[in-house]
Amino acid sequence: MIFFKLKALKEKHFERWLSKRMPTVEQITLNRSNTFIFPSRFGSMLLTTCIVMFLIGTNYQNNLILLLVFFLLSFMVTCLLFSYQNLSGLNLTAVDSEDQFADQALIFRLRVNAKKGDAQQTQYFFKNSTSNINSVVDQQSVQLFAKSTQRGWFKPGRVTVQSYYPFGLFKVWTYLDFGFSCLLYPAPLENKLQSITLSGKETTLGGHQKKVGFDTFSHLKPFQQGESLKSIAWKQVAQGKGFFTKQFEQEIGGDVYLSLSALKGGSLEDKLAMLTYQVINYQQQGVRYGLDLDKVVIKVDTGARHQTICLRAIALYGLNNA
Amino acid sequence: MLEFLTRQSLSLILLSYALIMVLLTDQLHSVMIVFGILCALWRVAVFTGRVALLNKLMTNIFTLICSALVITLVYQQGMLSILVHLVVLGFSLKFLELKSVRDVHFFVNTGFVLVALFLVFNQSMLMAGIAMVSTLLLLTILLSLHGKALANYQQFKLLSKMVLLSVPLAVVLFIVLPRLPSMWKMPLQNKATTGLSDSVSPGSIAELSQSSELAFRSSFDGKIPAAAMRYWRVLTLDQFDGKTWTQSSQLKYQEEQVKIGKGPIFNRGSLQYQSASTRKQSVPTKENSYQIIIEPHYKHYLPSLDFAKATAGRILLSDYSLRTLKPVFKRQAFSIDQFNQVERSLLSPQSLKQFLQLPSGGNPKTKAWIATQQASGLDSYSILEQLLAKFNQENFRYTLQPALLGEQQIDDFLFTSQAGFCVHYASTYLYVARALNVPARMVTGYLGGELDSDSEFLSVRQYDAHAWVEIWKNQQWQRVDPTAYVAPERVEQGIMQGLDDQSEFLSGQYLSIHRWQANPFLNQLRNAFAKADYLWAVWVINYDNEKQFKLLQNLLKGLPWLNLSILILLLLLSAASSLILWVFKPWQTEKVPTEDRLFNKLYQKSTQQHLAREKGQTIADYCQALSQFKIEEPQLLIDFAKLYNQIKFKPSLSATQRKTLLAELAELQKKINRQFRKSLDFHKNRNGSE
């Protein structure tokens, strides 16, 4: 227990020290003051080997073994310099990230600017890694991946940039704070569209209209040549009633109001997830919709901007850091 | 599964595994070698997808079984052998189960240890070179693992650059770091090598003569003695069973004592036999001193010229042979003083008996010959001279491939075959001497040695092995070399010249460079190589604190204001700093064009007017914006921007035009800065007055 507490305390201290030493930046060029370098696990292993070989060489009074040891040590010094040189001068710029959905791979981008031949074999990942995939690196940019199930503002934290190039003897690394943050919408939870249809006065179209679609089964229709075999009602064929095709339909509404309080069942998070689904769905169907979240009411409208406003309102519902 | 390994890494791993196993072949039990080959085959099979790797449990069980087997196999060969075998086993097993980068790291580390162990046994320049190649190969594995993106030639370039950069620091470390004494006794391996042994029968030295392996090298402080004087004594044999000469139990006891580190020192131990007459003898004086760099032979033998004295770390046996306290298991240097004589002593009755020992019976013809000589009234010494004359005048041949001798060896040789090697002649002479009641013993060692082209050092090879005789005459041992009467060239020039049929020389070794001494080019090459190898032995393998001190002192002589520790520090610092400079090349900073530099100067001043340049704002736009501020002549700024653009973006400008324009631009910049300063002062004054 005490061990974990101490560890946590140490971590906290380290974080504080880091934030003082390397405050949030949008762009950074790696240099002496912001990179760490230390022998890697393998490097320390080799150092131990060197000590062992030094003992062998000394005890056998064997100059060649000593020469080998000195060469390896000297090589490690050279390696130290090359390892540092590989990352120094690497210029990274954070790219602003857009809103994303919780529970999906969250992508944050860095623009990379390095001298030719530098920044070889460099790994990028979030210090507190949340995703299985860390990053995708190409010539000029890095996509960092994170994952979160929580809606609201998400801060992936510091980015670790590290490299073992060229011989794996040294680890050069740094924890950079680009102040990455993005708003996470709840992960859409599929549900039957429930909504309050507005009274005639408030709608523009009034009532329900239906159009051929995919959502719900409506009726059977005699089969016509050219129709998809997938939609044939095979049950009826088996019953000997002849060939029919299944027809589906979906609603195109009049204006709808999505209301948190109207949703039944499930936790608040589930309800918000449902609302997210609905907002996306109505937007796709081209239905005009409004949103009622008790405290926040968004008037009926349509369009990408409207969708963003609604989703943001849902994402931030009940959170004080709005 | 092997995704982390590229084809290139895998081939490198395979190659280095093979190389290191080959390097250690001499040290490994044959079972281990077979095991290694099986490992390599398995690995290849895994790579081609024919078999799978062992799982973890199986690997562990396998490892335990193998370790137990290996220990039982090589248990008798000593700790060092067990160590080598276990490390090789670990190396092989790791090689079998490379599943992650960490496994490769372990593999490479073990590889380095094995290279170091290889160097315990091999120190020649060539072997050191091969060890270096293996080290580089191991490093290349790392590079192929951690620098995957590099093309092959880039990897090669990077590696060679880094190695070259690492060498100076390594050399400085090697030169300046003091050598520590051995901390504890290390296990040694008993190893059969070519060289003299403690028993000699006709033929055994002939075998040695087929080897061109280096026995030792020596350099002299004084004059190098003539070839005929270079009798390198190694051991004496005084027990004969009719076929083989061996050491008597007395000598054997001395050798055993040497092995446990408390040998008898003849100078002291024999005082009790000194008679009144010998006390008056003159004191031995030092004649010469020489260094011997001896090749590892895993024994205590130390060849010496007559006569040597025991000094620290050495033991002198009663027969004047030198022994080392520790077996020579690596190329080692010794310096020895040569004296003109030893303190004489009498033979004890016991040793007298030993030096007259002969097997009873046998060799009737020889005995008959002695009897006839005695009958003609000759004394013992004259008869021995008669024997030498017989060797010289009759049809005796000096050959490395004599006919086999029968049961009556001496008779057979003396009267039938009359063809033989130094041992035959020495053995016969000894037999006759002892039969005549002259105390005698056989000495084996080396005779001669080849001078290098600059006459700096002698190389003595196994084929220089020789056997001669010492007889007790006038209260002292005197050397007689019967071979000299058959083949004087052997003594004066060397074995090849001594042979009646020179094609016998190194007859089994067509490729040996020593066989072709007649070819001047090859000879030169051989000499150059011998010289390099000599320097290598003196300055690298036997570089010690003493040499280090001398070297640094020499350096200090030229620079009297330095002291030793500062010199060492300086050397280390200069090596490290040159490395840093070379890697980072601070002089290669990006060159800022003059026009940009001028603009930066202007910009530094203008920011004091609280107008920063926005992102993406061109210089022209910025100057335009700046000209709105309080400045006497806003036009200057517009001109500056115009001129700047002209210089920057007009490629057709000639060099001289550019120069004049730049001068103009500099003029403008100065003017503007002056005006900025003025307006700034003005503001300040106004603020101050308010």
PDB file of C-alpha atoms in Angstrom, chain B residues 535-631:
ATOM      1  CA  LEU B 535      55.249  -4.656 -32.146  1.00  0.00           C
ATOM      2  CA  TRP B 536      51.722  -5.855 -31.470  1.00  0.00           C
ATOM      3  CA  ALA B 537      53.024  -8.229 -28.826  1.00  0.00           C
ATOM      4  CA  VAL B 538      55.218  -5.618 -27.191  1.00  0.00           C
ATOM      5  CA  TRP B 539      52.909  -2.611 -27.308  1.00  0.00           C
ATOM      6  CA  VAL B 540      49.433  -4.015 -27.203  1.00  0.00           C
ATOM      7  CA  ILE B 541      49.395  -7.406 -25.588  1.00  0.00           C
ATOM      8  CA  ASN B 542      52.111  -6.690 -23.075  1.00  0.00           C
ATOM      9  CA  TYR B 543      51.364  -3.039 -22.505  1.00  0.00           C
ATOM     10  CA  ASP B 544      51.490  -2.654 -18.751  1.00  0.00           C
ATOM     11  CA  ASN B 545      51.803  -0.036 -16.069  1.00  0.00           C
ATOM     12  CA  GLU B 546      55.542   0.155 -16.572  1.00  0.00           C
ATOM     13  CA  LYS B 547      55.262   0.833 -20.298  1.00  0.00           C
ATOM     14  CA  GLN B 548      52.405   3.207 -19.635  1.00  0.00           C
ATOM     15  CA  PHE B 549      54.503   5.149 -17.174  1.00  0.00           C
ATOM     16  CA  LYS B 550      57.431   5.312 -19.605  1.00  0.00           C
ATOM     17  CA  LEU B 551      55.230   6.434 -22.454  1.00  0.00           C
ATOM     18  CA  LEU B 552      53.521   9.165 -20.472  1.00  0.00           C
ATOM     19  CA  GLN B 553      56.829  10.247 -19.041  1.00  0.00           C
ATOM     20  CA  ASN B 554      58.194  10.597 -22.548  1.00  0.00           C
ATOM     21  CA  LEU B 555      55.230  12.728 -23.450  1.00  0.00           C
ATOM     22  CA  LEU B 556      55.811  14.810 -20.353  1.00  0.00           C
ATOM     23  CA  LYS B 557      59.468  15.388 -21.162  1.00  0.00           C
ATOM     24  CA  GLY B 558      58.492  17.539 -24.100  1.00  0.00           C
ATOM     25  CA  LEU B 559      56.060  19.541 -21.992  1.00  0.00           C
ATOM     26  CA  PRO B 560      57.676  20.270 -18.648  1.00  0.00           C
ATOM     27  CA  TRP B 561      54.799  22.417 -17.388  1.00  0.00           C
ATOM     28  CA  LEU B 562      52.450  19.442 -17.317  1.00  0.00           C
ATOM     29  CA  ASN B 563      52.060  16.879 -14.641  1.00  0.00           C
ATOM     30  CA  LEU B 564      50.909  13.343 -15.078  1.00  0.00           C
ATOM     31  CA  SER B 565      47.342  13.581 -13.872  1.00  0.00           C
ATOM     32  CA  ILE B 566      46.694  16.722 -15.894  1.00  0.00           C
ATOM     33  CA  LEU B 567      48.119  15.029 -18.952  1.00  0.00           C
ATOM     34  CA  ILE B 568      45.782  12.086 -18.521  1.00  0.00           C
ATOM     35  CA  LEU B 569      42.863  14.417 -17.989  1.00  0.00           C
ATOM     36  CA  LEU B 570      43.837  16.442 -21.041  1.00  0.00           C
ATOM     37  CA  LEU B 571      44.106  13.370 -23.218  1.00  0.00           C
ATOM     38  CA  LEU B 572      40.692  12.142 -22.112  1.00  0.00           C
ATOM     39  CA  LEU B 573      39.114  15.545 -22.509  1.00  0.00           C
ATOM     40  CA  SER B 574      40.527  16.129 -25.947  1.00  0.00           C
ATOM     41  CA  ALA B 575      39.322  12.734 -27.122  1.00  0.00           C
ATOM     42  CA  ALA B 576      35.835  13.349 -25.748  1.00  0.00           C
ATOM     43  CA  SER B 577      35.535  16.920 -26.945  1.00  0.00           C
ATOM     44  CA  SER B 578      36.774  16.151 -30.433  1.00  0.00           C
ATOM     45  CA  LEU B 579      34.139  13.451 -30.571  1.00  0.00           C
ATOM     46  CA  ILE B 580      31.422  15.887 -29.539  1.00  0.00           C
ATOM     47  CA  LEU B 581      32.609  18.509 -31.984  1.00  0.00           C
ATOM     48  CA  TRP B 582      32.727  15.992 -34.781  1.00  0.00           C
ATOM     49  CA  VAL B 583      29.231  14.714 -34.153  1.00  0.00           C
ATOM     50  CA  PHE B 584      27.488  18.050 -33.742  1.00  0.00           C
ATOM     51  CA  LYS B 585      29.628  20.159 -36.070  1.00  0.00           C
ATOM     52  CA  PRO B 586      28.697  23.477 -34.455  1.00  0.00           C
ATOM     53  CA  TRP B 587      30.488  25.335 -37.232  1.00  0.00           C
ATOM     54  CA  GLN B 588      27.927  24.054 -39.687  1.00  0.00           C
ATOM     55  CA  THR B 589      25.148  26.345 -38.524  1.00  0.00           C
ATOM     56  CA  GLU B 590      22.678  27.466 -41.101  1.00  0.00           C
ATOM     57  CA  LYS B 591      23.833  30.564 -42.855  1.00  0.00           C
ATOM     58  CA  VAL B 592      21.367  33.423 -42.693  1.00  0.00           C
ATOM     59  CA  PRO B 593      21.393  35.549 -45.864  1.00  0.00           C
ATOM     60  CA  THR B 594      22.602  39.125 -45.364  1.00  0.00           C
ATOM     61  CA  GLU B 595      19.288  40.708 -46.295  1.00  0.00           C
ATOM     62  CA  ASP B 596      17.470  38.617 -43.705  1.00  0.00           C
ATOM     63  CA  ARG B 597      20.043  39.509 -41.119  1.00  0.00           C
ATOM     64  CA  LEU B 598      19.480  43.169 -41.849  1.00  0.00           C
ATOM     65  CA  PHE B 599      15.766  42.748 -41.544  1.00  0.00           C
ATOM     66  CA  ASN B 600      16.186  40.948 -38.231  1.00  0.00           C
ATOM     67  CA  LYS B 601      18.185  43.888 -36.930  1.00  0.00           C
ATOM     68  CA  LEU B 602      15.411  46.197 -37.983  1.00  0.00           C
ATOM     69  CA  TYR B 603      12.803  43.911 -36.513  1.00  0.00           C
ATOM     70  CA  GLN B 604      14.508  43.787 -33.137  1.00  0.00           C
ATOM     71  CA  LYS B 605      14.231  47.551 -32.886  1.00  0.00           C
ATOM     72  CA  SER B 606      10.736  47.757 -34.294  1.00  0.00           C
ATOM     73  CA  THR B 607       9.265  45.306 -31.795  1.00  0.00           C
ATOM     74  CA  GLN B 608      10.016  47.946 -29.193  1.00  0.00           C
ATOM     75  CA  GLN B 609       7.303  49.943 -30.973  1.00  0.00           C
ATOM     76  CA  HIS B 610       4.926  47.161 -29.939  1.00  0.00           C
ATOM     77  CA  LEU B 611       4.224  45.996 -33.401  1.00  0.00           C
ATOM     78  CA  ALA B 612       4.933  42.317 -33.842  1.00  0.00           C
ATOM     79  CA  ARG B 613       4.946  40.690 -37.236  1.00  0.00           C
ATOM     80  CA  GLU B 614       1.935  38.489 -37.646  1.00  0.00           C
ATOM     81  CA  LYS B 615       2.075  34.958 -38.859  1.00  0.00           C
ATOM     82  CA  GLY B 616       2.323  34.876 -42.625  1.00  0.00           C
ATOM     83  CA  GLN B 617       2.686  38.607 -42.949  1.00  0.00           C
ATOM     84  CA  THR B 618       5.110  39.482 -45.716  1.00  0.00           C
ATOM     85  CA  ILE B 619       7.960  41.821 -45.051  1.00  0.00           C
ATOM     86  CA  ALA B 620       6.468  44.385 -47.403  1.00  0.00           C
ATOM     87  CA  ASP B 621       3.149  44.305 -45.532  1.00  0.00           C
ATOM     88  CA  TYR B 622       4.877  44.523 -42.233  1.00  0.00           C
ATOM     89  CA  CYS B 623       6.938  47.516 -43.282  1.00  0.00           C
ATOM     90  CA  GLN B 624       3.792  49.146 -44.597  1.00  0.00           C
ATOM     91  CA  ALA B 625       2.128  48.654 -41.233  1.00  0.00           C
ATOM     92  CA  LEU B 626       5.206  49.864 -39.454  1.00  0.00           C
ATOM     93  CA  SER B 627       5.367  53.045 -41.476  1.00  0.00           C
ATOM     94  CA  GLN B 628       2.088  54.130 -39.859  1.00  0.00           C
ATOM     95  CA  PHE B 629       3.964  54.546 -36.601  1.00  0.00           C
ATOM     96  CA  LYS B 630       5.720  57.663 -35.550  1.00  0.00           C
ATOM     97  CA  ILE B 631       8.782  57.732 -37.616  1.00  0.00           C
TER      98      ILE B 631
END
